[in-house]
CSV table of N, CA and C in Angstrom, one decimal:
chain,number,residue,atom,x,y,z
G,1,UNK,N,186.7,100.6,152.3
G,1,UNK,CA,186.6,99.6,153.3
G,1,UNK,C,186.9,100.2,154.7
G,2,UNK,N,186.1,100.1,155.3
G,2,UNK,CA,186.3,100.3,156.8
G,2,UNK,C,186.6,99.2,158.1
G,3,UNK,N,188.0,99.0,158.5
G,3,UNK,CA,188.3,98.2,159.4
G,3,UNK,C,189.1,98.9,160.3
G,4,UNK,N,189.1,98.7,161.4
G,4,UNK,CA,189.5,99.4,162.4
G,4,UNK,C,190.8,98.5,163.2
G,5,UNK,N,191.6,99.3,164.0
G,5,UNK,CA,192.5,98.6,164.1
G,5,UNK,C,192.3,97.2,165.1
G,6,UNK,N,191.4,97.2,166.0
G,6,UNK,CA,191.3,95.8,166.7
G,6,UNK,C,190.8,94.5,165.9
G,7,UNK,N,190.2,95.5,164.9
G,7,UNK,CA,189.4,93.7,163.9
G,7,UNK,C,190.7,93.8,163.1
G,8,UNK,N,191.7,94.8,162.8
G,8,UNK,CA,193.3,94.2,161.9
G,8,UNK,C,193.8,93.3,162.4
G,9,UNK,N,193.8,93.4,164.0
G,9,UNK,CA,194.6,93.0,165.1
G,9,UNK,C,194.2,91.6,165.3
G,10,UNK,N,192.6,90.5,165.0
G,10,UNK,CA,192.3,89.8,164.9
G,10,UNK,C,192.0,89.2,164.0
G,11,UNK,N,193.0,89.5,162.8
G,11,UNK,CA,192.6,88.6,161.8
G,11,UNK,C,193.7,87.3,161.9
G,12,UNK,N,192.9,86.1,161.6
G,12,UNK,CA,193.8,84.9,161.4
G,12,UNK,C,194.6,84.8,160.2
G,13,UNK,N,193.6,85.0,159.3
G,13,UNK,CA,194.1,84.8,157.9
G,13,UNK,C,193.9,85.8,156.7
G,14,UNK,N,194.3,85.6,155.7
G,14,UNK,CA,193.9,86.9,154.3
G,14,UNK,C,193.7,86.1,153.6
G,15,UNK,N,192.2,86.0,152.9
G,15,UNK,CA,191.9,85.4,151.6
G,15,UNK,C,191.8,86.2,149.9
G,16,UNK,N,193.1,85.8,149.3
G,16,UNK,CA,192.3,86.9,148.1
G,16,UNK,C,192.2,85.8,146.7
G,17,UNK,N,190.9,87.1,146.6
G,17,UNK,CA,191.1,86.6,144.9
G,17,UNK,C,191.1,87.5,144.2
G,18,UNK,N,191.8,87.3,142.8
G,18,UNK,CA,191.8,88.1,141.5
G,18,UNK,C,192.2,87.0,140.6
G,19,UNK,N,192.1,88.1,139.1
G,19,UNK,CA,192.3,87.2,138.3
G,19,UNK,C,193.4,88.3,137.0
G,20,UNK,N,194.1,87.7,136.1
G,20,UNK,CA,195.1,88.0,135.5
G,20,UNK,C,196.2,88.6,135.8
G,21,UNK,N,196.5,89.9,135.7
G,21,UNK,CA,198.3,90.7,136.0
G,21,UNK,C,197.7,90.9,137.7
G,22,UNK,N,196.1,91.1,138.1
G,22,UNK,CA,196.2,91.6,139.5
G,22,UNK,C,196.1,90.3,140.5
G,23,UNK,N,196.0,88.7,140.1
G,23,UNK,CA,196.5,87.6,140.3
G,23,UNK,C,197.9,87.6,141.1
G,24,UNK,N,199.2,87.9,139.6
G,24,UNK,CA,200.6,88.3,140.0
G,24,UNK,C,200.6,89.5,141.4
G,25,UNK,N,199.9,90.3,141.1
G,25,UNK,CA,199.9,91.4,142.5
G,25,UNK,C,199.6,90.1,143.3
G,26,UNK,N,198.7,90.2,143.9
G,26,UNK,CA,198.1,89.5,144.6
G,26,UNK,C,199.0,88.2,145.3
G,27,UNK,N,199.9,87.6,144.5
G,27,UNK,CA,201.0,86.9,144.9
G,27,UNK,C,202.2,87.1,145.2
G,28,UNK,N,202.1,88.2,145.0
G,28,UNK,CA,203.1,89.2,145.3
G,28,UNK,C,203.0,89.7,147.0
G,29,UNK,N,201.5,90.2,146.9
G,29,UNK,CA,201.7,90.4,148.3
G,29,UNK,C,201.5,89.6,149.2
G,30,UNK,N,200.9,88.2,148.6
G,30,UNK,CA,200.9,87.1,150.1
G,30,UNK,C,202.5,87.1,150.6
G,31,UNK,N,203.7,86.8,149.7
G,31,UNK,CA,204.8,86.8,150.1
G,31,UNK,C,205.2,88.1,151.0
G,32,UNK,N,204.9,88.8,150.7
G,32,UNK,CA,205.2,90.0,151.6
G,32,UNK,C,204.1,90.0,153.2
G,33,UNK,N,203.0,89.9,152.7
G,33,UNK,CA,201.8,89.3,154.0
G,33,UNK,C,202.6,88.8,155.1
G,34,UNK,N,202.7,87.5,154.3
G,34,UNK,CA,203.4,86.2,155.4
G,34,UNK,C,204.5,86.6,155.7
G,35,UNK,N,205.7,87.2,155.6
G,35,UNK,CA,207.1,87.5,155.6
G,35,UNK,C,207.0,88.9,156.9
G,36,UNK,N,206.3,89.9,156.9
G,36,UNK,CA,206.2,91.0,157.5
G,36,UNK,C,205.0,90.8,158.6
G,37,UNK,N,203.4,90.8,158.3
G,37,UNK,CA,202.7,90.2,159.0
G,37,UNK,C,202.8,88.8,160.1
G,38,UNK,N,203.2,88.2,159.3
G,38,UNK,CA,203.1,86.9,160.0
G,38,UNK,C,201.5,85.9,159.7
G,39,UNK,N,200.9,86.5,158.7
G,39,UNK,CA,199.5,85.7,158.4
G,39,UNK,C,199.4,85.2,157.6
G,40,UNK,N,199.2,83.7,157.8
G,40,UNK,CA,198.6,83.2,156.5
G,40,UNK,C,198.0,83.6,155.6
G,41,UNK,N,198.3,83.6,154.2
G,41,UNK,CA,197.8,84.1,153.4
G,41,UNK,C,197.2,83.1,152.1
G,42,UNK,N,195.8,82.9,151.8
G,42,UNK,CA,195.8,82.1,150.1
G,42,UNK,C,195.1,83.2,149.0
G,43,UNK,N,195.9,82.7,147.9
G,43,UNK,CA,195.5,83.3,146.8
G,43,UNK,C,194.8,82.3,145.8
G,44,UNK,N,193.7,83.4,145.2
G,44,UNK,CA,192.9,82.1,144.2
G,44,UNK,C,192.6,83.4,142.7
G,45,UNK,N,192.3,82.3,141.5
G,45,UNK,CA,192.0,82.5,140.5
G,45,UNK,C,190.3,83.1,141.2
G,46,UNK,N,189.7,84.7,140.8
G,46,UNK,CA,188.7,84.4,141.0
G,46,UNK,C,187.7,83.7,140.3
G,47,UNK,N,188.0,84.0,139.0
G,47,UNK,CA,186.9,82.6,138.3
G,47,UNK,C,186.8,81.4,138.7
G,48,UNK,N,188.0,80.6,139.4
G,48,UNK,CA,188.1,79.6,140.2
G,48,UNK,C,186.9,80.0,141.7
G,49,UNK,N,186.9,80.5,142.2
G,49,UNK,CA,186.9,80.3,143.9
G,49,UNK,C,185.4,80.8,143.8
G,50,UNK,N,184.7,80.5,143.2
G,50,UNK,CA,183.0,80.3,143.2
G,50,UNK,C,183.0,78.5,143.1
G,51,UNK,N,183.7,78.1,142.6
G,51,UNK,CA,183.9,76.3,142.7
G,51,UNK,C,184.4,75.6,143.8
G,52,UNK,N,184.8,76.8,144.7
G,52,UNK,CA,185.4,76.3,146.0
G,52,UNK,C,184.7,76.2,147.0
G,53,UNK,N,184.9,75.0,148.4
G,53,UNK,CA,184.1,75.2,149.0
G,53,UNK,C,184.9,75.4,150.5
G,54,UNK,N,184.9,76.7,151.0
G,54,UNK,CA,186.1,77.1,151.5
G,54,UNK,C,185.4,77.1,152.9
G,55,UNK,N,186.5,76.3,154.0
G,55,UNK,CA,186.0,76.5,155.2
G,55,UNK,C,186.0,78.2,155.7
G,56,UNK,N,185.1,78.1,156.3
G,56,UNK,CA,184.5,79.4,156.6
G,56,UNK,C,185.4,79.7,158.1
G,57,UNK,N,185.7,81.2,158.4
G,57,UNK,CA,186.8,81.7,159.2
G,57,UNK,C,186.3,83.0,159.9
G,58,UNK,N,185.7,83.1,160.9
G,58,UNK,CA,184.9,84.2,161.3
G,58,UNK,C,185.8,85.6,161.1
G,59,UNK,N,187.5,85.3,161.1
G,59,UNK,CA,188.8,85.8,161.6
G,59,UNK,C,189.0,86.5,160.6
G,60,UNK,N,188.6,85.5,159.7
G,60,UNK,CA,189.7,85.7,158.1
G,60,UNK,C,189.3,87.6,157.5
G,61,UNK,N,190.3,87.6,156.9
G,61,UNK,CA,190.0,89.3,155.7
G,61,UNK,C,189.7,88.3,154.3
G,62,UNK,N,188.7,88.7,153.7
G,62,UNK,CA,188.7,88.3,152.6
G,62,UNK,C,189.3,90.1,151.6
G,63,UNK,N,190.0,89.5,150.5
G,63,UNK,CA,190.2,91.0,149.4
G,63,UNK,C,190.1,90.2,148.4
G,64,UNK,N,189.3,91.1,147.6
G,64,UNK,CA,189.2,90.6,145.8
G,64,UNK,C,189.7,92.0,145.6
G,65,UNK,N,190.8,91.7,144.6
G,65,UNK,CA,191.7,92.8,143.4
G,65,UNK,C,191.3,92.7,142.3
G,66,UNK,N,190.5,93.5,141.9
G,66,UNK,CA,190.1,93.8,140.1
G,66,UNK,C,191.3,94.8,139.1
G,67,UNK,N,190.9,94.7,138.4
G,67,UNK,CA,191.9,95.7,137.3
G,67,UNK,C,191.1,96.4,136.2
G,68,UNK,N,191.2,97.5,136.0
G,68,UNK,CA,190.4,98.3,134.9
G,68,UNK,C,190.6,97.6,133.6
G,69,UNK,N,189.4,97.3,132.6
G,69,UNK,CA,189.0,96.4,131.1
G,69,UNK,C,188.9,94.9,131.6
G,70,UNK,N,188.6,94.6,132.7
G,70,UNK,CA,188.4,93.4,133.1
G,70,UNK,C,186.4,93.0,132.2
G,71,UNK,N,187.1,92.1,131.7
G,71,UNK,CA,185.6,92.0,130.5
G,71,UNK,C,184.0,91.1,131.3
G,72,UNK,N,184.7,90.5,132.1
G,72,UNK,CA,183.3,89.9,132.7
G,72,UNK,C,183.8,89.8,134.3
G,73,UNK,N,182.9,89.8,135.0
G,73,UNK,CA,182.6,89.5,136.7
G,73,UNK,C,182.7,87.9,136.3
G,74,UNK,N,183.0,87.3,137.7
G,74,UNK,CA,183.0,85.5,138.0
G,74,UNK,C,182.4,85.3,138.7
G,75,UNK,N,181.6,86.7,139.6
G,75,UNK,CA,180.6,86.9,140.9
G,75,UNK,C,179.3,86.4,140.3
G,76,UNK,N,178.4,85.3,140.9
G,76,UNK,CA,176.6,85.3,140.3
G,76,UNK,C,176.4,86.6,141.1
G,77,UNK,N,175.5,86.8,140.1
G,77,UNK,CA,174.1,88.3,140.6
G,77,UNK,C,173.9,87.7,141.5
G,78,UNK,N,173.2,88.3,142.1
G,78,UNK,CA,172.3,87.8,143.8
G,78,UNK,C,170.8,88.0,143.0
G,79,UNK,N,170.0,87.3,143.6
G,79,UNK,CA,168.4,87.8,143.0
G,79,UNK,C,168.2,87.6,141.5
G,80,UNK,N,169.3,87.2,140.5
G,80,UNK,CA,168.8,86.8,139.1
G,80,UNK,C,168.4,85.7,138.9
């Protein structure tokens, strides 16, 4: 990932998603996000957050957290 320090410097918010033990990460570090940063942070199931319809944030970081033997994607193909 490439972000540079003025687009760090402008983000509003952190959106992440994962799903199972990297979920627990993942909520782990909004608490730490919010507490040290000062940014709002949400966390989602990602199998969930294809069902969501999330206002859009020009500002925001999106992160998705995977974990190695993760058995299926919750992303659609693009183009299938």
């Amino acid at each position: 990932m490439q972000i540079d320090d003025e687009e760090l410097a402008t983000a509003s918010s952190i959106n992440i998603a994962a799903c199972g033990t990297s979920w627990h990460a993942a909520l782990s570090g909004k608490y730490m996000i919010e507490r040290l940063a000062r940014l709002p942070v949400d966390v989602d199931y990602a199998s969930e957050y294809r069902y969501r319809n999330p206002i859009p944030d020009r500002n925001a970081l999106g992160l998705l957290i995977t974990q190695s033997g993760e058995t299926q994607t919750p992303w659609p193909r693009s183009g299938r």
